Coordinates of C-alpha atoms and ligand atoms in Angstrom, one line a residue:
X1 CA -7.8 19.8 153.2
X2 CA -6.1 22.2 150.8
X3 CA -5.7 24.6 153.6
X4 CA -4.1 22.0 155.8
X5 CA -1.5 21.2 153.1
X6 CA -0.6 24.8 152.6
X7 CA -0.2 25.2 156.2
X8 CA 2.0 22.1 156.4
X9 CA 4.2 23.5 153.5
X10 CA 4.6 26.7 155.3
X11 CA 5.7 24.8 158.3
X12 CA 8.3 22.8 156.4
X13 CA 9.8 25.8 154.8
X14 CA 10.0 27.6 158.1
X15 CA 11.8 24.8 159.8
X16 CA 14.3 24.1 157.1
X17 CA 15.4 27.5 155.9
X18 CA 16.3 30.7 157.5
X19 CA 16.7 33.1 154.7
X20 CA 14.9 36.3 155.7
X21 CA 14.2 37.2 152.1
X22 CA 12.4 33.9 151.7
X23 CA 10.8 34.0 155.1
X24 CA 9.2 37.4 154.4
X25 CA 7.5 35.9 151.4
X26 CA 6.9 32.3 152.4
X27 CA 7.4 31.6 156.0
X28 CA 7.2 34.8 158.2
X29 CA 8.2 34.7 161.8
X30 CA 5.5 34.6 164.4
X31 CA 5.6 38.3 165.0
X32 CA 4.6 38.8 161.4
X33 CA 1.3 37.1 161.9
X34 CA 0.5 39.7 164.5
X35 CA 2.1 42.8 163.1
X36 CA 2.2 42.5 159.3
X37 CA -0.1 45.0 157.7
X38 CA -0.9 42.5 155.0
X39 CA -2.6 40.2 157.5
X40 CA -6.3 40.1 157.0
X41 CA -8.9 40.3 159.7
X42 CA -10.0 36.7 159.3
X43 CA -6.5 35.3 160.0
X44 CA -5.8 34.9 156.3
X45 CA -2.4 36.1 155.1
X46 CA -1.2 37.4 151.8
X47 CA 1.5 35.4 150.0
X48 CA 2.9 35.5 146.5
X49 CA 1.7 33.0 144.1
X50 CA 4.8 31.7 142.3
X51 CA 4.5 30.4 138.8
X52 CA 7.2 29.6 136.4
X53 CA 7.5 28.1 133.1
X54 CA 9.8 25.1 132.5
X55 CA 8.6 24.1 129.0
X56 CA 6.9 26.5 126.7
X57 CA 3.4 25.7 127.4
X58 CA 3.4 23.9 130.8
X59 CA 3.1 26.0 134.0
X60 CA 4.0 24.7 137.4
X61 CA 2.2 26.2 140.3
X62 CA 4.1 26.2 143.6
X63 CA 0.9 26.5 145.5
X64 CA -0.4 23.2 144.2
X65 CA -0.4 20.4 146.7
X66 CA 2.2 18.4 144.8
X67 CA 4.9 21.0 144.8
X68 CA 8.0 19.9 146.6
X69 CA 9.0 22.3 149.4
X70 CA 12.4 23.2 148.1
X71 CA 10.7 25.0 145.2
X72 CA 9.2 27.4 147.6
X73 CA 12.6 28.6 148.6
X74 CA 14.3 28.6 145.3
X75 CA 11.7 30.1 143.1
X76 CA 11.4 33.7 144.2
X77 CA 13.6 34.8 141.4
X78 CA 11.2 33.3 138.9
X79 CA 7.9 34.4 140.5
X80 CA 5.5 36.1 138.3
X81 CA 4.4 38.6 141.0
X82 CA 0.7 37.7 141.0
X83 CA -0.7 38.0 144.5
X84 CA -3.4 35.9 146.0
X85 CA -4.7 35.2 149.4
X86 CA -4.2 32.0 151.2
X87 CA -5.8 31.1 154.6
X88 CA -3.4 29.6 157.1
X89 CA -4.9 27.3 159.6
X90 CA -2.5 27.9 162.5
X91 CA -4.5 26.1 165.0
X92 CA -4.1 22.7 163.5
X93 CA -0.2 22.8 163.0
X94 CA 1.3 25.6 165.1
X95 CA 4.8 26.6 163.9
X96 CA 7.6 26.0 166.4
X97 CA 8.8 29.0 168.3
X98 CA 12.1 30.6 167.3
X99 CA 14.2 31.3 169.2
X100 CA 13.2 28.7 171.7
X101 CA 12.1 30.0 175.1
X102 CA 14.8 30.2 177.8
X103 CA 15.2 27.1 180.0
X104 CA 13.5 27.4 183.3
X105 CA 15.7 28.5 186.3
X106 CA 18.6 29.6 184.1
X107 CA 21.6 31.1 186.1
X108 CA 23.4 34.3 185.1
X109 CA 26.4 32.3 183.9
X110 CA 24.2 30.0 181.8
X111 CA 22.4 33.0 180.4
X112 CA 25.7 34.6 179.3
X113 CA 26.9 31.4 177.7
X114 CA 23.6 31.0 175.9
X115 CA 23.7 34.5 174.6
X116 CA 27.3 33.8 173.3
X117 CA 26.1 30.6 171.6
X118 CA 23.1 32.4 170.1
X119 CA 25.4 35.2 168.9
X120 CA 27.7 32.7 167.2
X121 CA 24.7 30.9 165.7
X122 CA 23.3 34.2 164.4
X123 CA 26.7 34.9 162.8
X124 CA 26.7 31.5 161.1
X125 CA 23.1 32.0 160.1
X126 CA 23.8 35.4 158.5
X127 CA 26.7 34.0 156.6
X128 CA 24.5 31.2 155.3
X129 CA 21.8 33.7 154.4
X130 CA 24.3 35.8 152.5
X131 CA 25.6 32.8 150.7
X132 CA 22.1 31.6 149.9
X133 CA 21.2 35.1 148.6
X134 CA 24.3 35.1 146.4
X135 CA 23.6 31.6 145.1
X136 CA 20.1 32.6 144.3
X137 CA 21.3 35.7 142.4
X138 CA 23.9 33.7 140.6
X139 CA 21.5 31.0 139.6
X140 CA 19.0 33.6 138.4
X141 CA 21.8 34.9 136.2
X142 CA 22.8 31.6 135.0
X143 CA 19.3 30.4 134.2
X144 CA 19.0 29.4 130.5
X145 CA 17.3 32.3 128.8
X146 CA 17.5 31.1 125.3
X147 CA 17.5 27.7 123.7
X148 CA 18.5 27.3 120.1
X149 CA 18.4 24.2 117.9
X150 CA 20.8 24.2 114.9
X151 CA 19.6 22.0 112.1
X152 CA 20.6 21.1 108.6
X153 CA 22.2 18.3 106.6
X154 CA 25.7 17.1 107.3
X155 CA 28.4 19.6 106.4
X156 CA 26.0 22.4 106.1
X157 CA 28.0 24.4 108.6
X158 CA 26.0 23.9 111.9
X159 CA 29.1 23.4 114.1
X160 CA 30.8 26.3 112.4
X161 CA 27.9 28.7 113.2
X162 CA 28.0 27.5 116.7
X163 CA 31.7 28.4 117.0
X164 CA 30.9 31.8 115.8
X165 CA 28.2 32.2 118.5
X166 CA 30.7 30.9 121.1
X167 CA 33.3 33.5 120.0
X168 CA 30.8 36.3 119.9
X169 CA 29.2 35.7 123.3
X170 CA 32.0 34.0 125.3
X171 CA 35.4 34.8 123.8
X172 CA 37.3 34.0 127.0
X173 CA 35.7 30.6 127.4
X174 CA 36.2 29.9 123.8
X175 CA 39.9 30.8 124.0
X176 CA 40.4 28.1 126.6
X177 CA 39.2 25.6 124.0
X178 CA 41.5 26.8 121.2
X179 CA 44.3 24.5 122.1
X180 CA 42.1 21.5 121.9
X181 CA 41.3 22.4 118.4
X182 CA 44.9 22.1 117.4
X183 CA 44.6 18.3 117.6
X184 CA 41.7 18.4 115.2
X185 CA 43.5 20.7 112.8
X186 CA 46.6 18.5 112.9
X187 CA 44.4 15.4 112.2
X188 CA 42.8 17.2 109.3
X189 CA 46.2 18.0 107.8
X190 CA 47.6 14.5 108.4
X191 CA 44.7 12.7 106.9
X192 CA 45.0 14.8 103.8
X193 CA 48.6 13.7 103.5
X194 CA 47.9 10.0 104.2
X195 CA 45.0 10.2 101.8
X196 CA 47.4 11.3 99.0
X197 CA 49.9 8.6 99.9
X198 CA 47.2 5.9 99.9
X199 CA 45.6 7.1 96.8
X200 CA 48.7 7.1 94.7
X201 CA 50.2 4.0 96.1
X202 CA 46.9 2.0 95.8
X203 CA 46.2 3.3 92.3
X204 CA 49.6 2.1 91.3
X205 CA 49.0 -1.2 92.9
X206 CA 45.6 -1.5 91.1
X207 CA 47.0 -0.5 87.7
X208 CA 50.0 -2.9 88.2
X209 CA 48.1 -6.0 89.4
X210 CA 45.1 -5.8 87.2
X211 CA 45.6 -5.4 83.5
X212 CA 41.8 -5.1 83.0
X213 CA 41.6 -2.1 85.2
X214 CA 41.0 0.6 82.6
X215 CA 39.8 3.3 85.0
X216 CA 43.3 4.7 85.6
X217 CA 44.3 6.8 82.7
X218 CA 47.7 6.3 80.9
X219 CA 48.8 9.7 82.2
X220 CA 47.8 8.8 85.7
X221 CA 49.6 5.4 85.5
X222 CA 52.8 7.1 84.3
X223 CA 52.7 9.6 87.1
X224 CA 52.0 7.0 89.7
X225 CA 54.9 4.9 88.3
X226 CA 57.1 7.9 88.7
X227 CA 55.8 8.3 92.2
X228 CA 56.7 4.7 93.1
X229 CA 60.1 4.6 91.3
X230 CA 61.1 8.1 92.2
X231 CA 61.9 9.1 88.7
X232 CA 60.2 12.2 87.5
X233 CA 58.1 11.4 84.4
X234 CA 56.4 14.6 83.7
X235 CA 58.3 16.3 80.9
X236 CA 60.1 19.4 82.2
X237 CA 58.9 19.0 85.8
X238 CA 60.9 18.1 88.8
X239 CA 58.8 15.6 90.7
X240 CA 59.6 16.6 94.2
X241 CA 62.3 19.2 94.7
X242 CA 65.5 17.8 96.2
X243 CA 64.1 14.4 96.9
X244 CA 62.9 11.4 95.0
X245 CA 59.2 10.5 95.3
X246 CA 60.1 7.2 96.9
X247 CA 62.3 8.9 99.4
X248 CA 59.6 11.4 100.3
X249 CA 57.0 8.7 100.7
X250 CA 59.3 6.9 103.1
X251 CA 60.0 10.1 105.0
X252 CA 56.3 10.8 105.4
X253 CA 55.3 7.3 106.5
X254 CA 55.6 8.2 110.3
X255 CA 52.5 10.4 109.7
X256 CA 50.4 7.2 109.8
X257 CA 51.4 6.8 113.4
X258 CA 50.7 10.5 114.0
X259 CA 47.2 10.0 112.6
X260 CA 46.6 7.1 115.1
X261 CA 47.9 9.1 118.0
X262 CA 45.8 12.2 117.3
X263 CA 42.6 10.2 116.6
X264 CA 43.1 8.2 119.8
X265 CA 43.4 11.4 121.7
X266 CA 40.1 12.7 120.3
X267 CA 38.4 9.4 120.8
X268 CA 39.3 9.5 124.4
X269 CA 42.1 7.0 124.5
X270 CA 39.9 4.2 123.4
X271 CA 42.7 2.8 121.2
X272 CA 40.8 2.6 117.9
X273 CA 42.0 1.0 114.8
X274 CA 42.3 3.1 111.8
X275 CA 39.3 1.5 110.3
X276 CA 37.2 2.3 113.3
X277 CA 38.3 5.9 113.3
X278 CA 37.4 6.5 109.7
X279 CA 33.9 7.4 108.7
X280 CA 32.7 7.2 105.1
X281 CA 33.3 10.6 103.5
X282 CA 31.2 12.8 101.4
X283 CA 31.2 13.1 97.6
X284 CA 32.4 16.3 96.1
X285 CA 30.9 16.5 92.7
X286 CA 32.4 18.5 89.9
X287 CA 31.1 16.7 86.9
X288 CA 27.8 17.8 85.5
X289 CA 26.5 14.3 85.3
X290 CA 23.9 13.2 87.9
X291 CA 24.8 9.5 87.6
X292 CA 28.5 9.5 87.6
X293 CA 29.1 12.0 90.3
X294 CA 32.6 11.0 90.7
X295 CA 34.8 9.1 88.3
X296 CA 38.2 7.5 88.4
X297 CA 39.8 4.6 90.2
X298 CA 40.3 6.6 93.4
X299 CA 36.5 6.9 94.0
X300 CA 36.0 3.2 94.8
X301 CA 39.0 2.7 96.9
X302 CA 39.0 6.0 98.8
X303 CA 35.6 6.9 100.0
X304 CA 34.4 8.7 96.9
X305 CA 37.6 10.7 96.5
X306 CA 37.5 12.3 99.9
X307 CA 39.9 12.2 102.7
X308 CA 38.3 10.1 105.6
X309 CA 36.5 11.9 108.3
X310 CA 37.1 11.3 112.0
X311 CA 33.9 11.1 113.9
X312 CA 34.0 12.0 117.5
X313 CA 31.1 12.3 119.9
X314 CA 31.5 16.0 120.4
X315 CA 30.2 18.3 123.1
X316 CA 33.0 19.5 125.4
X317 CA 34.1 16.0 126.5
X318 CA 36.8 15.6 123.9
X319 CA 38.1 19.2 124.5
X320 CA 38.5 18.8 128.2
X321 CA 40.1 15.4 127.7
X322 CA 42.6 16.8 125.2
X323 CA 43.3 19.8 127.4
X324 CA 43.8 17.7 130.5
X325 CA 46.2 15.5 128.6
X326 CA 48.2 18.6 127.6
X327 CA 48.2 20.0 131.2
X328 CA 49.4 16.6 132.6
X329 CA 52.2 16.6 130.1
X330 CA 53.4 20.1 131.0
X331 CA 53.2 19.4 134.7
X332 CA 54.9 16.1 134.8
X333 CA 57.8 16.8 132.5
X334 CA 56.6 13.7 130.8
X335 CA 56.7 13.3 127.1
X336 CA 53.5 11.8 126.0
X337 CA 52.4 10.5 122.6
X338 CA 50.8 13.8 121.6
X339 CA 54.2 15.5 122.0
X340 CA 55.8 12.9 119.9
X341 CA 53.1 13.5 117.3
X342 CA 53.9 17.2 117.2
X343 CA 57.6 16.5 116.9
X344 CA 57.1 14.2 114.0
X345 CA 54.7 16.7 112.2
X346 CA 57.3 19.4 112.7
X347 CA 60.0 17.2 111.2
X348 CA 57.8 16.4 108.2
X349 CA 56.5 19.9 107.5
X350 CA 58.8 20.7 104.6
X351 CA 58.2 17.2 103.1
X352 CA 54.4 17.7 103.3
X353 CA 54.8 21.1 101.5
X354 CA 57.0 19.4 98.8
X355 CA 54.5 16.6 98.4
X356 CA 51.6 19.0 98.0
X357 CA 53.4 21.3 95.6
X358 CA 54.7 18.6 93.5
X359 CA 53.5 18.9 90.0
X360 CA 53.3 15.1 89.6
X361 CA 51.1 14.8 92.7
X362 CA 48.8 17.6 91.5
X363 CA 48.5 16.0 88.2
X364 CA 47.9 12.6 89.7
X365 CA 45.1 13.9 91.9
X366 CA 43.6 15.8 88.9
X367 CA 43.5 12.6 86.9
X368 CA 41.9 10.8 89.8
X369 CA 39.3 13.6 89.9
X370 CA 40.2 14.4 93.5
X371 CA 39.9 18.1 94.5
X372 CA 41.2 18.3 98.1
X373 CA 41.1 22.1 98.1
X374 CA 37.3 22.1 98.0
X375 CA 37.0 19.7 100.9
X376 CA 36.3 20.4 104.5
X377 CA 39.3 20.5 106.8
X378 CA 41.8 21.3 104.0
X379 CA 45.0 22.7 105.5
X380 CA 47.7 21.6 103.0
X381 CA 48.3 25.1 101.8
X382 CA 49.3 26.1 105.3
X383 CA 51.2 22.9 106.1
X384 CA 54.4 24.5 107.2
X385 CA 52.8 27.0 109.6
X386 CA 50.4 24.4 111.1
X387 CA 52.9 21.6 111.4
X388 CA 55.4 23.7 113.4
X389 CA 55.9 22.9 117.0
X390 CA 55.0 26.4 118.1
X391 CA 51.7 26.5 116.1
X392 CA 48.8 28.2 117.9
X393 CA 45.5 27.8 116.1
X394 CA 43.8 31.0 115.0
X395 CA 40.1 31.5 115.1
X396 CA 40.0 31.3 111.3
X397 CA 41.8 27.9 111.5
X398 CA 39.3 26.6 114.0
X399 CA 36.4 27.7 111.8
X400 CA 37.9 25.7 108.9
X401 CA 38.6 22.6 111.0
X402 CA 36.3 19.7 110.4
X403 CA 35.0 17.3 113.0
X404 CA 31.8 15.5 112.2
X405 CA 29.1 15.7 114.9
X406 CA 27.2 12.6 116.1
X407 CA 24.0 12.7 118.0
X408 CA 22.9 15.9 119.7
X409 CA 25.3 18.0 121.5
X410 CA 24.3 20.6 124.1
X411 CA 26.5 23.6 124.4
X412 CA 26.0 26.1 127.2
X413 CA 27.3 29.6 126.4
X414 CA 27.3 32.0 129.3
X415 CA 27.4 35.6 128.0
X416 CA 30.6 37.4 129.0
X417 CA 31.0 41.1 129.4
X418 CA 32.6 42.4 126.3
X419 CA 32.3 44.4 123.1
X420 CA 29.2 42.6 121.9
X421 CA 27.2 42.0 124.9
X422 CA 24.6 44.3 126.6
X423 CA 25.1 44.8 130.3
X424 CA 21.8 43.0 131.2
X425 CA 22.8 40.0 129.1
X426 CA 26.0 39.3 131.0
X427 CA 25.7 36.1 132.9
X428 CA 22.7 34.8 131.0
X429 CA 22.9 31.6 129.2
X430 CA 22.3 30.5 125.6
X431 CA 21.8 26.8 125.1
X432 CA 22.7 25.6 121.7
X433 CA 21.8 22.1 120.4
X434 CA 24.2 21.1 117.6
X435 CA 23.1 18.0 115.8
X436 CA 24.7 15.5 113.6
X437 CA 23.2 16.2 110.1
X438 CA 23.6 12.9 108.3
X439 CA 20.4 11.0 107.6
X440 CA 21.0 8.3 110.2
X441 CA 21.3 11.0 112.9
X442 CA 18.1 12.9 112.1
X443 CA 15.8 10.6 114.2
X444 CA 17.6 12.0 117.3
X445 CA 16.5 15.6 116.6
X446 CA 12.8 15.4 117.4
X447 CA 12.9 15.2 121.2
X448 CA 14.7 18.6 121.1
X449 CA 11.9 20.3 119.2
X450 CA 9.8 20.7 122.2
X451 CA 11.7 23.2 124.1
X452 CA 13.3 25.7 121.9
X453 CA 13.0 29.4 121.4
X454 CA 14.3 29.4 117.8
X455 CA 15.6 27.1 115.1
X456 CA 18.6 28.0 112.9
X457 CA 18.4 25.9 109.8
X458 CA 21.4 25.8 107.4
X459 CA 21.2 25.1 103.7
X460 CA 24.6 24.9 102.0
X461 CA 23.9 26.6 98.7
X462 CA 27.1 25.2 97.2
X463 CA 25.5 21.7 97.4
X464 CA 23.5 22.3 94.2
X465 CA 25.8 19.9 92.3
X466 CA 26.6 17.5 95.1
X467 CA 25.1 14.3 96.4
X468 CA 24.6 13.0 99.9
X469 CA 27.2 10.4 100.9
X470 CA 24.5 8.3 102.6
X471 CA 22.4 8.3 99.4
X472 CA 24.3 9.0 96.3
X473 CA 21.1 9.5 94.3
X474 CA 20.0 12.4 96.5
X475 CA 21.0 15.9 95.4
X476 CA 22.1 17.9 98.4
X477 CA 20.0 20.9 97.6
X478 CA 16.9 18.7 97.1
X479 CA 17.6 17.1 100.4
X480 CA 17.8 20.5 102.1
X481 CA 14.3 21.4 100.7
X482 CA 12.8 18.1 101.8
X483 CA 14.3 18.5 105.3
X484 CA 13.1 22.1 105.5
X485 CA 9.6 21.0 104.6
X486 CA 9.6 18.2 107.2
X487 CA 10.8 20.6 109.9
X488 CA 8.3 23.3 109.0
X489 CA 5.5 20.7 109.1
X490 CA 6.3 19.5 112.6
X491 CA 3.3 20.6 114.8
X492 CA 5.6 20.9 117.9
X493 CA 7.4 23.8 116.0
X494 CA 4.3 25.8 115.2
X495 CA 4.9 29.2 116.7
X496 CA 8.7 28.7 116.9
X497 CA 10.9 31.4 115.2
X498 CA 12.9 30.1 112.2
X499 CA 16.2 31.6 111.1
X500 CA 17.3 30.2 107.7
X501 CA 20.9 30.6 106.8
X502 CA 21.7 30.1 103.1
X503 CA 25.3 29.2 103.8
X504 CA 28.6 28.6 101.9
X505 CA 28.0 31.6 99.7
X506 CA 31.8 31.8 99.1
X507 CA 31.9 28.2 97.7
X508 CA 28.8 28.9 95.6
X509 CA 30.5 31.9 94.1
X510 CA 33.7 30.0 93.3
X511 CA 31.7 27.3 91.6
X512 CA 29.6 29.7 89.6
X513 CA 32.6 31.7 88.6
X514 CA 34.3 28.5 87.6
X515 CA 31.6 27.9 85.1
X516 CA 29.3 25.5 86.9
X517 CA 25.8 26.3 85.8
X518 CA 23.1 26.4 88.4
X519 CA 20.3 26.1 85.9
X520 CA 21.7 22.8 84.7
X521 CA 21.0 21.3 88.1
X522 CA 17.9 23.3 89.1
X523 CA 15.7 23.1 86.0
X524 CA 13.1 25.6 87.4
X525 CA 15.8 28.3 87.5
X526 CA 15.6 28.2 83.8
X527 CA 17.9 30.9 82.3
X528 CA 18.4 33.0 85.4
X529 CA 21.7 34.8 85.8
X530 CA 24.5 32.5 87.0
X531 CA 25.6 34.6 90.0
X532 CA 25.4 34.4 93.8
X533 CA 22.9 37.3 94.2
X534 CA 20.3 35.9 91.8
X535 CA 20.8 32.2 92.8
X536 CA 20.5 33.1 96.6
X537 CA 17.4 35.3 95.9
X538 CA 15.9 32.4 94.0
X539 CA 16.6 29.9 96.8
X540 CA 15.3 32.3 99.4
X541 CA 12.0 32.6 97.7
X542 CA 11.7 28.8 97.4
X543 CA 12.4 28.3 101.1
X544 CA 9.9 31.1 102.1
X545 CA 7.3 29.6 99.8
X546 CA 7.6 26.1 101.5
X547 CA 7.4 27.7 104.9
X548 CA 4.3 29.7 104.0
X549 CA 2.6 26.7 102.4
X550 CA 2.7 24.6 105.5
X551 CA -0.3 25.4 107.7
X552 CA 0.6 26.3 111.3
X553 CA -2.8 26.2 113.0
X554 CA -3.1 29.9 112.9
X555 CA 0.1 30.4 115.1
X556 CA 2.4 33.2 114.1
X557 CA 5.7 31.8 112.9
X558 CA 8.3 34.3 112.0
X559 CA 11.0 33.5 109.5
X560 CA 14.2 35.4 109.0
X561 CA 16.6 34.6 106.1
X562 CA 20.3 35.5 105.7
X563 CA 22.8 34.6 103.1
X564 CA 26.0 33.6 104.9
X565 CA 29.6 32.4 104.7
X566 CA 30.0 30.8 108.1
X567 CA 33.8 31.1 108.0
X568 CA 33.8 34.8 107.5
X569 CA 34.1 36.3 110.9
X570 CA 33.2 39.9 110.1
X571 CA 30.1 39.1 108.1
X572 CA 29.0 36.5 110.6
X573 CA 29.2 39.1 113.4
X574 CA 26.7 41.2 111.6
X575 CA 24.4 38.2 111.1
X576 CA 24.7 37.2 114.7
X577 CA 23.8 40.7 115.9
X578 CA 20.6 40.5 113.7
X579 CA 19.8 37.0 115.0
X580 CA 20.2 38.1 118.6
X581 CA 17.8 41.0 118.0
X582 CA 15.2 38.6 116.7
X583 CA 15.7 36.1 119.5
X584 CA 15.6 38.8 122.2
X585 CA 12.4 40.1 120.7
X586 CA 10.9 36.6 120.6
X587 CA 11.8 36.1 124.3
X588 CA 10.2 39.4 125.3
X589 CA 7.0 38.4 123.5
X590 CA 7.0 34.9 125.0
X591 CA 7.6 36.2 128.6
X592 CA 4.9 38.8 128.2
X593 CA 2.5 35.9 127.4
X594 CA 3.4 34.1 130.6
Ligands
LIG601 N1 34.2 27.8 102.6 C1 33.3 27.6 103.6 N2 33.4 26.5 104.4 C2 32.4 26.4 105.3 C3 31.3 27.2 105.4 N3 30.5 26.8 106.4 C4 31.1 25.7 106.9 N4 32.3 25.5 106.2 C5 33.2 24.3 106.4 O1 32.4 23.1 106.2 C6 32.9 22.1 107.0 C7 31.7 21.4 107.6 O2 31.1 22.3 108.5 P1 30.5 21.8 109.9 O3 30.1 23.0 110.6 O4 31.4 20.8 110.5 O5 29.2 21.0 109.3 P2 28.0 20.4 110.2 O6 26.8 20.9 109.6 O7 28.2 20.6 111.6 O8 28.2 18.9 109.8 P3 27.8 17.5 110.7 O9 28.5 17.7 112.0 O10 28.4 16.4 109.9 O11 26.3 17.5 110.7 C8 33.9 22.7 108.0 O12 35.2 22.4 107.6 C9 33.7 24.2 107.8 O13 34.9 24.9 107.9 C10 31.2 28.3 104.5 O14 30.3 29.1 104.6 N5 32.2 28.5 103.6
LIG602 MG1 28.7 19.4 113.2

């Protein structure tokens, strides 16, 4: 029965396909049965046994009876090379003869014509064979060699690390996307401006309408009153150079329309309301108190003192949409709303600068405990450059841009020839899964655990004195430890290589240098030195201890730890080179086990 099925399969592949490379392995011509030295005396014939691995532990065998015939053709590039002998029962299902025998009583003229037809058919056949061979080679090159899952809490730097990998391996493909990032950067800038406008206006409204509202300090009220009236109130300080505050506020009001246009473009023209576009933002804690992580009237009105985040279902969808919009615009000589947005931004750039540099505004934000500089997607210091019509985003700008990820995004990075890639890597594919890190998103991660070569886990070290936005009682560092333990404990990941990145070392350094004491937040650190080296060494040892403590059913589970600053291009290049070595090594070990 099995023999019969195999024989049938051979027949199917012979009749459907004509690639000689495949024929020689799977469906040899009739003459082969008679002449091939590999033919055995009993009529048996030697074929390759193809086996390939789709998921880590599941093998598919193309000689099994359930294997679809097309696999026989398209798998030679994946075959493992093992040989086995299969008997072919040629008596029961004789293969059709090719080329067919000449018709009986063929005249000279018919013979010539038939030869011409056959010649033409052979030409076409060869062309198809060449194309098939090329496709096979291309697809072998394209096949996904490496799958990496990037995990960590929200704002740990997952998408930023992904950008670094994209630049490293596929700089040309990444440069095509750079334009699309301009929309995100503009939106980051605009939302900071509208946040300041809202914060100051609403704080004033709150303090004016409610006499009981004591959360706005007298200084703050005075500054806000000056902001509304346009009369500078801070002794010795010009409020906003050359313009009254009221005037400036009026001049910047078109930016609200710009915010809508940009967000709509990112949200794929779904005409969102501002409320829909805005996601709750994260708390940046600078006080040393656990309970009151953020104080001031601004916190209740303005998403914990943070500019709102725009959430876009990522992947490449939004990028191609933005790009297409731009191309259409340049082709049709049509001014679209994105062009309007850029013109408005350009016109407002000096006013944005004046707003940000205003001593009154700085003081007002300080009194409201708002520290925009330490937040993601902060571009106010570069407002004039970024708001100009001829602005082209730099890679550093793109690394600093903030776009929250939702769900799980698959990013396919095809390695390009370049400074960083080895010759044999060119054309191979790295598949990255970038996940949304907030708690509500984490349930979506598990299905992706099954099929990865390595996990990159990010812990933002600077989160030692911050809390999750989704759970304001949960310290961010503690959350990272809990998450790490859960991931290490997942049985599906036993045997998977872990790469732990202790990220945001630059922000940690700034905080420690500014006098924030790590030991005040992490009691077990006791009186360790308050510097990046010692703090990161301490965290490293804690993460390693958790990883070791979780039993992995005797499977070897390598862990590599790096201290990183994801927005530092030079330093990240070195880290990526090391990560690549580890992953290539893992792939070699895995493939030798096949
Ligand atoms: N200064 C500094 N900023 C960083 C670093 N890593 C990431 N960022 C910034 O932090 C912000 C958030 O980073 P993302 O990569 O978007 O965070 P994420 O983990 O993908 O967050 P979700 O998509 O919400 O899960 C971005 O604006 C980055 O520019 C770092 O090491 N140092
Ligand atoms: Mg992300």
